């Protein structure tokens, strides 16, 4: 079995939904949103990869969630983008839509939280928040320089990125949050 695939799609979605239901306030604190609306498994989620809608001021933004369990602490400051670019359901395509296709609805943010316990609690977690259009430019550079495949992990069927590498190669839009007992203790941002 592949590492990520040992949990069924429905199990992963339920895990994400539990986090959203238990931690809307934490998501608001991380993103600056005034409201969080769970749309997981809706037609909009299935077509665009958006798990929740954020109300920021008078606007709405979509967010794709990645919620990971605490057993992988050595990967706490890494994030994944699912499926190989050759696959039609690759999240790479969804991200690239933010800079290439004005007619497609895409997640404005990707939020991965590493270290989330079963009931959605973060006794100690790291959250990585990416602005999709900023990360898309980073990805385009990797594609143009033929280095995207350096990040592909076969057993995960995903691309894995180290926060610090993406952070140092972007000017904005990539933030790291340390969370203890469901409260943000520090933020690394540009």
Short mmCIF file of N, CA and C in Angstrom, two decimals:
data_model
loop_
_atom_site.label_atom_id
_atom_site.label_comp_id
_atom_site.label_asym_id
_atom_site.label_seq_id
_atom_site.Cartn_x
_atom_site.Cartn_y
_atom_site.Cartn_z
N UNK A 1 0.83 -1.19 0.00
CA UNK A 1 0.00 0.00 0.00
C UNK A 1 0.87 1.25 0.00
N UNK A 2 0.47 2.24 -0.71
CA UNK A 2 1.17 3.51 -0.68
C UNK A 2 0.88 4.19 0.65
N UNK A 3 1.84 4.99 1.14
CA UNK A 3 1.71 5.61 2.45
C UNK A 3 0.44 6.41 2.64
N UNK A 4 0.16 7.32 1.72
CA UNK A 4 -1.00 8.19 1.88
C UNK A 4 -2.29 7.43 1.61
N UNK A 5 -2.23 6.42 0.75
CA UNK A 5 -3.43 5.69 0.34
C UNK A 5 -3.91 4.67 1.36
N UNK A 6 -3.17 4.46 2.45
CA UNK A 6 -3.63 3.47 3.41
C UNK A 6 -4.88 3.96 4.15
N UNK A 7 -5.15 5.26 4.07
CA UNK A 7 -6.39 5.81 4.60
C UNK A 7 -7.28 6.11 3.39
N UNK A 8 -8.50 5.64 3.43
CA UNK A 8 -9.40 5.84 2.30
C UNK A 8 -9.72 7.33 2.13
N UNK A 9 -10.17 7.67 0.95
CA UNK A 9 -10.56 9.05 0.66
C UNK A 9 -11.60 9.52 1.69
N UNK A 10 -12.60 8.68 1.99
CA UNK A 10 -13.64 9.07 2.94
C UNK A 10 -13.09 9.29 4.34
N UNK A 11 -12.11 8.47 4.75
CA UNK A 11 -11.49 8.67 6.06
C UNK A 11 -10.74 9.99 6.12
N UNK A 12 -10.00 10.31 5.04
CA UNK A 12 -9.26 11.58 5.01
C UNK A 12 -10.21 12.77 5.03
N UNK A 13 -11.32 12.67 4.27
CA UNK A 13 -12.28 13.78 4.25
C UNK A 13 -12.94 13.96 5.62
N UNK A 14 -13.27 12.86 6.28
CA UNK A 14 -13.88 12.94 7.61
C UNK A 14 -12.92 13.58 8.60
N UNK A 15 -11.65 13.23 8.50
CA UNK A 15 -10.61 13.80 9.34
C UNK A 15 -10.53 15.32 9.13
N UNK A 16 -10.56 15.77 7.86
CA UNK A 16 -10.56 17.20 7.56
C UNK A 16 -11.82 17.88 8.10
N UNK A 17 -12.97 17.25 7.88
CA UNK A 17 -14.23 17.83 8.36
C UNK A 17 -14.25 17.96 9.88
N UNK A 18 -13.72 16.96 10.58
CA UNK A 18 -13.65 17.02 12.05
C UNK A 18 -12.80 18.21 12.47
N UNK A 19 -11.69 18.41 11.78
CA UNK A 19 -10.83 19.55 12.11
C UNK A 19 -11.57 20.87 11.91
N UNK A 20 -12.25 21.02 10.78
CA UNK A 20 -12.98 22.27 10.51
C UNK A 20 -14.06 22.50 11.56
N UNK A 21 -14.80 21.47 11.89
CA UNK A 21 -15.88 21.63 12.87
C UNK A 21 -15.34 21.99 14.26
N UNK A 22 -14.20 21.40 14.64
CA UNK A 22 -13.64 21.63 15.97
C UNK A 22 -12.79 22.90 16.05
N UNK A 23 -12.34 23.40 14.90
CA UNK A 23 -11.33 24.45 14.91
C UNK A 23 -11.60 25.63 13.99
N UNK A 24 -12.85 25.97 13.79
CA UNK A 24 -13.15 27.13 12.94
C UNK A 24 -12.44 28.38 13.45
N UNK A 25 -12.39 28.56 14.75
CA UNK A 25 -11.73 29.74 15.34
C UNK A 25 -10.24 29.75 15.01
N UNK A 26 -9.60 28.59 15.09
CA UNK A 26 -8.17 28.50 14.77
C UNK A 26 -7.94 28.81 13.29
N UNK A 27 -8.79 28.29 12.41
CA UNK A 27 -8.67 28.59 10.98
C UNK A 27 -8.86 30.08 10.75
N UNK A 28 -9.80 30.70 11.46
CA UNK A 28 -10.00 32.14 11.36
C UNK A 28 -8.75 32.90 11.79
N UNK A 29 -8.13 32.47 12.89
CA UNK A 29 -6.93 33.13 13.38
C UNK A 29 -5.78 33.02 12.38
N UNK A 30 -5.64 31.86 11.75
CA UNK A 30 -4.56 31.64 10.78
C UNK A 30 -4.79 32.45 9.51
N UNK A 31 -6.01 32.50 9.03
CA UNK A 31 -6.30 33.10 7.72
C UNK A 31 -6.80 34.54 7.78
N UNK A 32 -7.18 35.01 8.96
CA UNK A 32 -7.76 36.35 9.07
C UNK A 32 -9.22 36.40 8.66
N UNK A 33 -9.87 35.24 8.54
CA UNK A 33 -11.27 35.17 8.13
C UNK A 33 -12.19 35.48 9.32
N UNK A 34 -13.37 36.01 9.01
CA UNK A 34 -14.37 36.23 10.06
C UNK A 34 -15.32 35.04 10.19
N UNK A 35 -15.44 34.23 9.12
CA UNK A 35 -16.27 33.03 9.14
C UNK A 35 -15.62 31.94 8.29
N UNK A 36 -15.88 30.70 8.66
CA UNK A 36 -15.41 29.54 7.91
C UNK A 36 -16.62 28.66 7.63
N UNK A 37 -16.84 28.34 6.35
CA UNK A 37 -17.97 27.50 5.94
C UNK A 37 -17.44 26.20 5.36
N UNK A 38 -17.77 25.10 5.98
CA UNK A 38 -17.33 23.78 5.52
C UNK A 38 -18.15 23.38 4.29
N UNK A 39 -17.47 23.09 3.18
CA UNK A 39 -18.17 22.61 1.98
C UNK A 39 -17.57 21.29 1.51
N UNK A 40 -16.89 20.60 2.41
CA UNK A 40 -16.24 19.34 2.08
C UNK A 40 -17.23 18.35 1.48
N UNK A 41 -16.81 17.68 0.43
CA UNK A 41 -17.57 16.68 -0.30
C UNK A 41 -18.76 17.24 -1.08
N UNK A 42 -18.85 18.55 -1.16
CA UNK A 42 -19.90 19.17 -1.98
C UNK A 42 -19.46 19.11 -3.44
N UNK A 43 -20.37 19.38 -4.37
CA UNK A 43 -19.96 19.43 -5.79
C UNK A 43 -18.84 20.45 -6.03
N UNK A 44 -18.87 21.56 -5.32
CA UNK A 44 -17.81 22.57 -5.48
C UNK A 44 -16.46 22.01 -5.04
N UNK A 45 -16.44 21.27 -3.94
CA UNK A 45 -15.20 20.64 -3.48
C UNK A 45 -14.71 19.64 -4.53
N UNK A 46 -15.59 18.81 -5.02
CA UNK A 46 -15.20 17.77 -5.96
C UNK A 46 -14.66 18.33 -7.27
N UNK A 47 -15.16 19.49 -7.68
CA UNK A 47 -14.72 20.08 -8.95
C UNK A 47 -13.52 21.00 -8.80
N UNK A 48 -13.38 21.65 -7.63
CA UNK A 48 -12.33 22.66 -7.50
C UNK A 48 -11.27 22.33 -6.45
N UNK A 49 -11.53 21.35 -5.58
CA UNK A 49 -10.59 21.05 -4.51
C UNK A 49 -10.70 21.98 -3.31
N UNK A 50 -11.80 22.71 -3.23
CA UNK A 50 -12.02 23.65 -2.12
C UNK A 50 -12.81 22.95 -1.02
N UNK A 51 -12.20 22.87 0.16
CA UNK A 51 -12.83 22.19 1.29
C UNK A 51 -13.64 23.13 2.17
N UNK A 52 -13.30 24.41 2.16
CA UNK A 52 -14.00 25.38 3.00
C UNK A 52 -13.96 26.75 2.31
N UNK A 53 -14.95 27.55 2.62
CA UNK A 53 -15.00 28.93 2.14
C UNK A 53 -14.70 29.84 3.33
N UNK A 54 -13.83 30.81 3.10
CA UNK A 54 -13.48 31.79 4.13
C UNK A 54 -14.14 33.11 3.79
N UNK A 55 -14.75 33.73 4.80
CA UNK A 55 -15.25 35.08 4.61
C UNK A 55 -14.20 36.02 5.17
N UNK A 56 -13.57 36.78 4.28
CA UNK A 56 -12.55 37.74 4.66
C UNK A 56 -13.07 39.11 4.25
N UNK A 57 -13.35 39.96 5.25
CA UNK A 57 -14.01 41.24 5.01
C UNK A 57 -15.33 40.96 4.29
N UNK A 58 -15.54 41.58 3.12
CA UNK A 58 -16.80 41.32 2.40
C UNK A 58 -16.62 40.30 1.29
N UNK A 59 -15.42 39.74 1.16
CA UNK A 59 -15.16 38.78 0.09
C UNK A 59 -15.16 37.34 0.58
N UNK A 60 -15.18 36.43 -0.38
CA UNK A 60 -15.13 35.00 -0.10
C UNK A 60 -13.92 34.40 -0.79
N UNK A 61 -13.22 33.53 -0.09
CA UNK A 61 -12.05 32.85 -0.64
C UNK A 61 -12.17 31.36 -0.34
N UNK A 62 -11.70 30.55 -1.28
CA UNK A 62 -11.69 29.11 -1.06
C UNK A 62 -10.38 28.66 -0.46
N UNK A 63 -10.45 27.61 0.35
CA UNK A 63 -9.24 27.04 0.94
C UNK A 63 -9.26 25.51 0.77
N UNK A 64 -8.12 24.98 0.31
CA UNK A 64 -7.92 23.54 0.24
C UNK A 64 -7.19 23.14 1.52
N UNK A 65 -7.70 22.14 2.21
CA UNK A 65 -7.13 21.72 3.50
C UNK A 65 -6.33 20.44 3.35
N UNK A 66 -5.26 20.36 4.11
CA UNK A 66 -4.48 19.14 4.29
C UNK A 66 -4.29 19.00 5.79
N UNK A 67 -4.88 17.98 6.37
CA UNK A 67 -4.78 17.75 7.81
C UNK A 67 -4.02 16.45 8.02
N UNK A 68 -2.92 16.51 8.77
CA UNK A 68 -2.08 15.34 8.98
C UNK A 68 -1.97 14.99 10.45
N UNK A 69 -1.81 13.71 10.71
CA UNK A 69 -1.73 13.19 12.08
C UNK A 69 -0.36 13.45 12.70
N UNK A 70 -0.26 13.33 14.03
CA UNK A 70 1.00 13.69 14.70
C UNK A 70 2.13 12.68 14.56
N UNK A 71 1.88 11.48 14.05
CA UNK A 71 2.94 10.48 14.04
C UNK A 71 4.08 10.79 13.09
N UNK A 72 3.96 11.80 12.26
CA UNK A 72 5.01 12.14 11.30
C UNK A 72 5.68 13.46 11.68
N UNK A 73 6.18 13.55 12.92
CA UNK A 73 6.75 14.81 13.42
C UNK A 73 7.93 15.31 12.58
N UNK A 74 8.71 14.38 12.02
CA UNK A 74 9.86 14.82 11.22
C UNK A 74 9.44 15.56 9.96
N UNK A 75 8.15 15.45 9.60
CA UNK A 75 7.63 16.14 8.42
C UNK A 75 6.75 17.34 8.79
N UNK A 76 6.85 17.80 10.02
CA UNK A 76 5.96 18.84 10.53
C UNK A 76 6.03 20.15 9.76
N UNK A 77 7.17 20.43 9.13
CA UNK A 77 7.32 21.69 8.40
C UNK A 77 7.38 21.44 6.89
N UNK A 78 6.67 20.40 6.45
CA UNK A 78 6.56 20.08 5.04
C UNK A 78 5.09 20.04 4.64
N UNK A 79 4.84 20.19 3.35
CA UNK A 79 3.47 20.09 2.86
C UNK A 79 3.48 19.33 1.54
N UNK A 80 2.33 18.74 1.23
CA UNK A 80 2.21 17.92 0.03
C UNK A 80 1.16 18.47 -0.93
N UNK A 81 1.40 18.19 -2.20
CA UNK A 81 0.46 18.51 -3.27
C UNK A 81 0.21 17.18 -3.99
N UNK A 82 -1.03 16.72 -3.96
CA UNK A 82 -1.36 15.37 -4.39
C UNK A 82 -1.35 15.12 -5.89
N UNK A 83 -0.94 13.92 -6.23
CA UNK A 83 -1.02 13.31 -7.55
C UNK A 83 0.01 13.89 -8.53
N UNK A 84 0.53 13.02 -9.34
CA UNK A 84 1.55 13.41 -10.32
C UNK A 84 0.94 14.33 -11.37
N UNK A 85 1.73 15.24 -11.86
CA UNK A 85 1.27 16.23 -12.84
C UNK A 85 0.71 15.58 -14.10
N UNK A 86 1.12 14.36 -14.40
CA UNK A 86 0.60 13.66 -15.59
C UNK A 86 -0.84 13.19 -15.40
N UNK A 87 -1.33 13.18 -14.16
CA UNK A 87 -2.69 12.75 -13.88
C UNK A 87 -3.64 13.94 -13.97
N UNK A 88 -4.83 13.71 -14.50
CA UNK A 88 -5.80 14.81 -14.67
C UNK A 88 -6.27 15.37 -13.33
N UNK A 89 -6.23 14.56 -12.26
CA UNK A 89 -6.68 15.04 -10.95
C UNK A 89 -5.54 15.59 -10.10
N UNK A 90 -4.38 15.85 -10.71
CA UNK A 90 -3.26 16.41 -9.97
C UNK A 90 -3.61 17.79 -9.45
N UNK A 91 -3.28 18.03 -8.19
CA UNK A 91 -3.54 19.33 -7.59
C UNK A 91 -2.63 20.41 -8.18
N UNK A 92 -1.58 20.00 -8.86
CA UNK A 92 -0.72 20.95 -9.57
C UNK A 92 -1.56 21.75 -10.56
N UNK A 93 -2.45 21.07 -11.30
CA UNK A 93 -3.29 21.75 -12.29
C UNK A 93 -4.21 22.77 -11.62
N UNK A 94 -4.78 22.37 -10.49
CA UNK A 94 -5.67 23.27 -9.75
C UNK A 94 -4.92 24.53 -9.32
N UNK A 95 -3.71 24.36 -8.84
CA UNK A 95 -2.91 25.50 -8.39
C UNK A 95 -2.53 26.39 -9.56
N UNK A 96 -2.12 25.79 -10.67
CA UNK A 96 -1.73 26.58 -11.84
C UNK A 96 -2.90 27.38 -12.41
N UNK A 97 -4.13 26.92 -12.20
CA UNK A 97 -5.30 27.68 -12.64
C UNK A 97 -5.33 29.08 -12.05
N UNK A 98 -4.71 29.28 -10.89
CA UNK A 98 -4.75 30.59 -10.25
C UNK A 98 -3.99 31.65 -11.04
N UNK A 99 -3.08 31.23 -11.92
CA UNK A 99 -2.34 32.20 -12.74
C UNK A 99 -2.55 31.98 -14.23
N UNK A 100 -3.25 30.90 -14.61
CA UNK A 100 -3.38 30.59 -16.03
C UNK A 100 -4.79 30.62 -16.58
N UNK A 101 -5.80 30.50 -15.71
CA UNK A 101 -7.17 30.35 -16.23
C UNK A 101 -8.14 31.16 -15.38
N UNK A 102 -8.57 32.30 -15.89
CA UNK A 102 -9.49 33.17 -15.16
C UNK A 102 -10.90 32.60 -15.03
N UNK A 103 -11.24 31.62 -15.84
CA UNK A 103 -12.59 31.09 -15.85
C UNK A 103 -12.80 29.92 -14.90
N UNK A 104 -11.75 29.49 -14.23
CA UNK A 104 -11.84 28.32 -13.35
C UNK A 104 -11.78 28.78 -11.90
N UNK A 105 -12.68 28.23 -11.08
CA UNK A 105 -12.67 28.53 -9.65
C UNK A 105 -11.65 27.61 -8.98
N UNK A 106 -10.77 28.16 -8.23
CA UNK A 106 -9.67 27.42 -7.61
C UNK A 106 -9.54 27.84 -6.15
N UNK A 107 -8.85 27.05 -5.32
CA UNK A 107 -8.62 27.48 -3.94
C UNK A 107 -7.67 28.68 -3.92
N UNK A 108 -8.03 29.70 -3.19
CA UNK A 108 -7.17 30.86 -3.05
C UNK A 108 -6.02 30.58 -2.08
N UNK A 109 -6.26 29.63 -1.16
CA UNK A 109 -5.27 29.26 -0.16
C UNK A 109 -5.17 27.74 -0.07
N UNK A 110 -4.01 27.28 0.33
CA UNK A 110 -3.81 25.89 0.74
C UNK A 110 -3.37 25.96 2.18
N UNK A 111 -4.04 25.22 3.04
CA UNK A 111 -3.70 25.20 4.46
C UNK A 111 -3.44 23.77 4.86
N UNK A 112 -2.19 23.49 5.21
CA UNK A 112 -1.84 22.16 5.71
C UNK A 112 -1.48 22.29 7.18
N UNK A 113 -2.11 21.45 7.99
CA UNK A 113 -1.84 21.45 9.43
C UNK A 113 -1.33 20.07 9.80
N UNK A 114 -0.12 20.03 10.29
CA UNK A 114 0.56 18.78 10.64
C UNK A 114 0.56 18.59 12.15
N UNK A 115 0.12 17.40 12.58
CA UNK A 115 0.14 17.06 14.00
C UNK A 115 -1.23 17.06 14.66
N UNK A 116 -2.30 17.01 13.86
CA UNK A 116 -3.66 17.09 14.39
C UNK A 116 -4.08 15.74 14.96
N UNK A 117 -4.55 15.75 16.20
CA UNK A 117 -4.99 14.53 16.86
C UNK A 117 -6.38 14.12 16.36
N UNK A 118 -6.81 12.94 16.75
CA UNK A 118 -8.04 12.32 16.22
C UNK A 118 -9.27 13.22 16.26
N UNK A 119 -9.51 13.90 17.32
CA UNK A 119 -10.73 14.70 17.43
C UNK A 119 -10.52 16.14 16.96
N UNK A 120 -9.45 16.36 16.18
CA UNK A 120 -9.22 17.69 15.63
C UNK A 120 -8.45 18.62 16.53
N UNK A 121 -7.84 18.10 17.60
CA UNK A 121 -7.15 18.95 18.56
C UNK A 121 -5.67 19.07 18.20
N UNK A 122 -5.10 20.26 18.42
CA UNK A 122 -3.68 20.50 18.17
C UNK A 122 -2.97 20.73 19.50
N UNK A 123 -2.47 19.67 20.13
CA UNK A 123 -1.68 19.91 21.33
C UNK A 123 -0.36 20.55 20.91
N UNK A 124 0.21 20.12 19.79
CA UNK A 124 1.33 20.82 19.15
C UNK A 124 1.30 20.51 17.66
N UNK A 125 1.11 21.55 16.87
CA UNK A 125 0.99 21.41 15.42
C UNK A 125 1.78 22.52 14.73
N UNK A 126 2.06 22.29 13.47
CA UNK A 126 2.58 23.33 12.59
C UNK A 126 1.59 23.47 11.44
N UNK A 127 1.24 24.71 11.13
CA UNK A 127 0.35 24.99 10.01
C UNK A 127 1.12 25.77 8.96
N UNK A 128 0.93 25.39 7.71
CA UNK A 128 1.55 26.10 6.59
C UNK A 128 0.41 26.64 5.73
N UNK A 129 0.41 27.95 5.54
CA UNK A 129 -0.61 28.62 4.74
C UNK A 129 0.06 29.18 3.49
N UNK A 130 -0.46 28.77 2.33
CA UNK A 130 0.08 29.21 1.05
C UNK A 130 -0.98 29.98 0.28
N UNK A 131 -0.61 31.12 -0.28
CA UNK A 131 -1.47 31.78 -1.25
C UNK A 131 -1.25 31.05 -2.56
N UNK A 132 -2.31 30.55 -3.15
CA UNK A 132 -2.20 29.69 -4.32
C UNK A 132 -1.48 30.37 -5.48
N UNK A 133 -1.79 31.63 -5.75
CA UNK A 133 -1.17 32.30 -6.89
C UNK A 133 0.33 32.50 -6.69
N UNK A 134 0.76 32.71 -5.46
CA UNK A 134 2.20 32.83 -5.17
C UNK A 134 2.88 31.48 -5.39
N UNK A 135 2.27 30.41 -4.85
CA UNK A 135 2.85 29.08 -4.99
C UNK A 135 2.83 28.62 -6.45
N UNK A 136 1.81 29.04 -7.22
CA UNK A 136 1.73 28.68 -8.64
C UNK A 136 2.94 29.22 -9.40
N UNK A 137 3.37 30.42 -9.08
CA UNK A 137 4.55 30.99 -9.76
C UNK A 137 5.80 30.18 -9.41
N UNK A 138 5.91 29.75 -8.17
CA UNK A 138 7.01 28.89 -7.74
C UNK A 138 6.98 27.58 -8.53
N UNK A 139 5.78 26.97 -8.66
CA UNK A 139 5.63 25.72 -9.41
C UNK A 139 5.98 25.90 -10.88
N UNK A 140 5.52 27.00 -11.48
CA UNK A 140 5.81 27.26 -12.89
C UNK A 140 7.32 27.30 -13.13
N UNK A 141 8.04 27.91 -12.21
CA UNK A 141 9.50 27.96 -12.33
C UNK A 141 10.09 26.55 -12.27
N UNK A 142 9.58 25.71 -11.37
CA UNK A 142 10.06 24.33 -11.28
C UNK A 142 9.78 23.56 -12.57
N UNK A 143 8.62 23.80 -13.16
CA UNK A 143 8.26 23.12 -14.42
C UNK A 143 9.18 23.60 -15.54
N UNK A 144 9.39 24.91 -15.63
CA UNK A 144 10.22 25.48 -16.69
C UNK A 144 11.68 25.04 -16.59
N UNK A 145 12.15 24.80 -15.37
CA UNK A 145 13.55 24.39 -15.17
C UNK A 145 13.69 22.88 -15.07
N UNK A 146 12.59 22.15 -15.33
CA UNK A 146 12.59 20.68 -15.26
C UNK A 146 13.05 20.14 -13.91
N UNK A 147 12.65 20.81 -12.83
CA UNK A 147 13.04 20.35 -11.49
C UNK A 147 11.85 19.95 -10.62
N UNK A 148 10.63 20.02 -11.16
CA UNK A 148 9.45 19.64 -10.38
C UNK A 148 9.54 18.19 -9.91
N UNK A 149 10.05 17.31 -10.77
CA UNK A 149 10.12 15.89 -10.41
C UNK A 149 11.03 15.61 -9.22
N UNK A 150 11.92 16.53 -8.90
CA UNK A 150 12.78 16.37 -7.73
C UNK A 150 11.96 16.31 -6.44
N UNK A 151 10.73 16.82 -6.49
CA UNK A 151 9.88 16.90 -5.30
C UNK A 151 8.84 15.77 -5.23
N UNK A 152 8.77 14.95 -6.26
CA UNK A 152 7.76 13.89 -6.29
C UNK A 152 8.19 12.71 -5.44
N UNK A 153 7.29 12.25 -4.56
CA UNK A 153 7.54 11.08 -3.71
C UNK A 153 6.57 9.99 -4.17
N UNK A 154 7.12 8.98 -4.80
CA UNK A 154 6.30 7.93 -5.40
C UNK A 154 5.36 7.28 -4.39
N UNK A 155 5.87 6.90 -3.20
CA UNK A 155 5.03 6.17 -2.25
C UNK A 155 3.87 7.02 -1.73
N UNK A 156 3.99 8.35 -1.83
CA UNK A 156 2.89 9.24 -1.42
C UNK A 156 1.97 9.57 -2.59
N UNK A 157 2.44 9.34 -3.82
CA UNK A 157 1.76 9.82 -5.02
C UNK A 157 1.48 11.31 -4.87
N UNK A 158 2.51 12.02 -4.43
CA UNK A 158 2.38 13.45 -4.16
C UNK A 158 3.75 14.12 -4.26
N UNK A 159 3.70 15.42 -4.43
CA UNK A 159 4.90 16.24 -4.36
C UNK A 159 5.02 16.72 -2.93
N UNK A 160 6.23 16.69 -2.40
CA UNK A 160 6.43 17.13 -1.02
C UNK A 160 7.43 18.28 -1.02
N UNK A 161 7.07 19.34 -0.30
CA UNK A 161 7.87 20.55 -0.26
C UNK A 161 8.23 20.90 1.18
N UNK A 162 9.44 21.36 1.37
CA UNK A 162 9.92 21.84 2.67
C UNK A 162 9.54 23.31 2.76
N UNK A 163 8.88 23.68 3.85
CA UNK A 163 8.46 25.07 4.03
C UNK A 163 9.61 26.04 3.82
N UNK A 164 10.76 25.78 4.46
CA UNK A 164 11.85 26.75 4.43
C UNK A 164 12.35 27.02 3.02
N UNK A 165 12.36 26.00 2.17
CA UNK A 165 12.83 26.19 0.79
C UNK A 165 11.86 27.08 0.01
N UNK A 166 10.58 26.82 0.13
CA UNK A 166 9.59 27.64 -0.57
C UNK A 166 9.58 29.06 0.01
N UNK A 167 9.71 29.16 1.32
CA UNK A 167 9.71 30.46 2.00
C UNK A 167 10.86 31.34 1.49
N UNK A 168 12.05 30.76 1.38
CA UNK A 168 13.21 31.56 0.96
C UNK A 168 13.18 31.91 -0.52
N UNK A 169 12.37 31.21 -1.31
CA UNK A 169 12.33 31.48 -2.75
C UNK A 169 11.08 32.26 -3.17
N UNK A 170 10.33 32.76 -2.21
CA UNK A 170 9.16 33.60 -2.50
C UNK A 170 9.27 34.87 -1.68
N UNK A 171 8.57 35.91 -2.11
CA UNK A 171 8.62 37.19 -1.40
C UNK A 171 7.48 37.36 -0.41
N UNK A 172 6.43 36.59 -0.58
CA UNK A 172 5.24 36.73 0.25
C UNK A 172 4.38 35.49 0.06
N UNK A 173 3.31 35.36 0.86
CA UNK A 173 2.31 34.35 0.60
C UNK A 173 2.61 32.94 1.05
N UNK A 174 3.65 32.74 1.88
CA UNK A 174 3.98 31.43 2.43
C UNK A 174 4.29 31.64 3.91
N UNK A 175 3.41 31.16 4.79
CA UNK A 175 3.54 31.42 6.22
C UNK A 175 3.53 30.12 7.02
N UNK A 176 4.25 30.11 8.13
CA UNK A 176 4.31 28.98 9.04
C UNK A 176 3.80 29.41 10.40
N UNK A 177 2.93 28.59 10.99
CA UNK A 177 2.35 28.88 12.31
C UNK A 177 2.67 27.72 13.25
N UNK A 178 3.16 28.03 14.42
CA UNK A 178 3.31 27.01 15.47
C UNK A 178 2.07 27.11 16.35
N UNK A 179 1.46 25.98 16.62
CA UNK A 179 0.21 25.94 17.40
C UNK A 179 0.42 25.02 18.60
N UNK A 180 0.05 25.51 19.77
CA UNK A 180 0.12 24.70 20.99
C UNK A 180 -1.21 24.85 21.71
N UNK A 181 -1.82 23.72 22.04
CA UNK A 181 -3.13 23.70 22.70
C UNK A 181 -4.15 24.57 21.96
N UNK A 182 -4.18 24.39 20.65
CA UNK A 182 -5.12 25.07 19.75
C UNK A 182 -4.97 26.59 19.70
N UNK A 183 -3.81 27.09 20.11
CA UNK A 183 -3.53 28.54 20.06
C UNK A 183 -2.24 28.75 19.29
N UNK A 184 -2.21 29.79 18.47
CA UNK A 184 -1.01 30.13 17.72
C UNK A 184 0.01 30.72 18.70
N UNK A 185 1.23 30.14 18.71
CA UNK A 185 2.28 30.66 19.59
C UNK A 185 3.27 31.54 18.85
N UNK A 186 3.51 31.25 17.57
CA UNK A 186 4.35 32.16 16.76
C UNK A 186 4.07 31.93 15.29
N UNK A 187 4.45 32.94 14.50
CA UNK A 187 4.23 32.93 13.05
C UNK A 187 5.54 33.32 12.38
N UNK A 188 5.88 32.61 11.32
CA UNK A 188 7.00 33.02 10.47
C UNK A 188 6.38 33.46 9.16
N UNK A 189 6.53 34.74 8.85
CA UNK A 189 5.93 35.31 7.65
C UNK A 189 6.88 36.33 7.04
N UNK A 190 6.67 36.66 5.79
CA UNK A 190 7.51 37.69 5.12
C UNK A 190 7.07 39.05 5.57
#
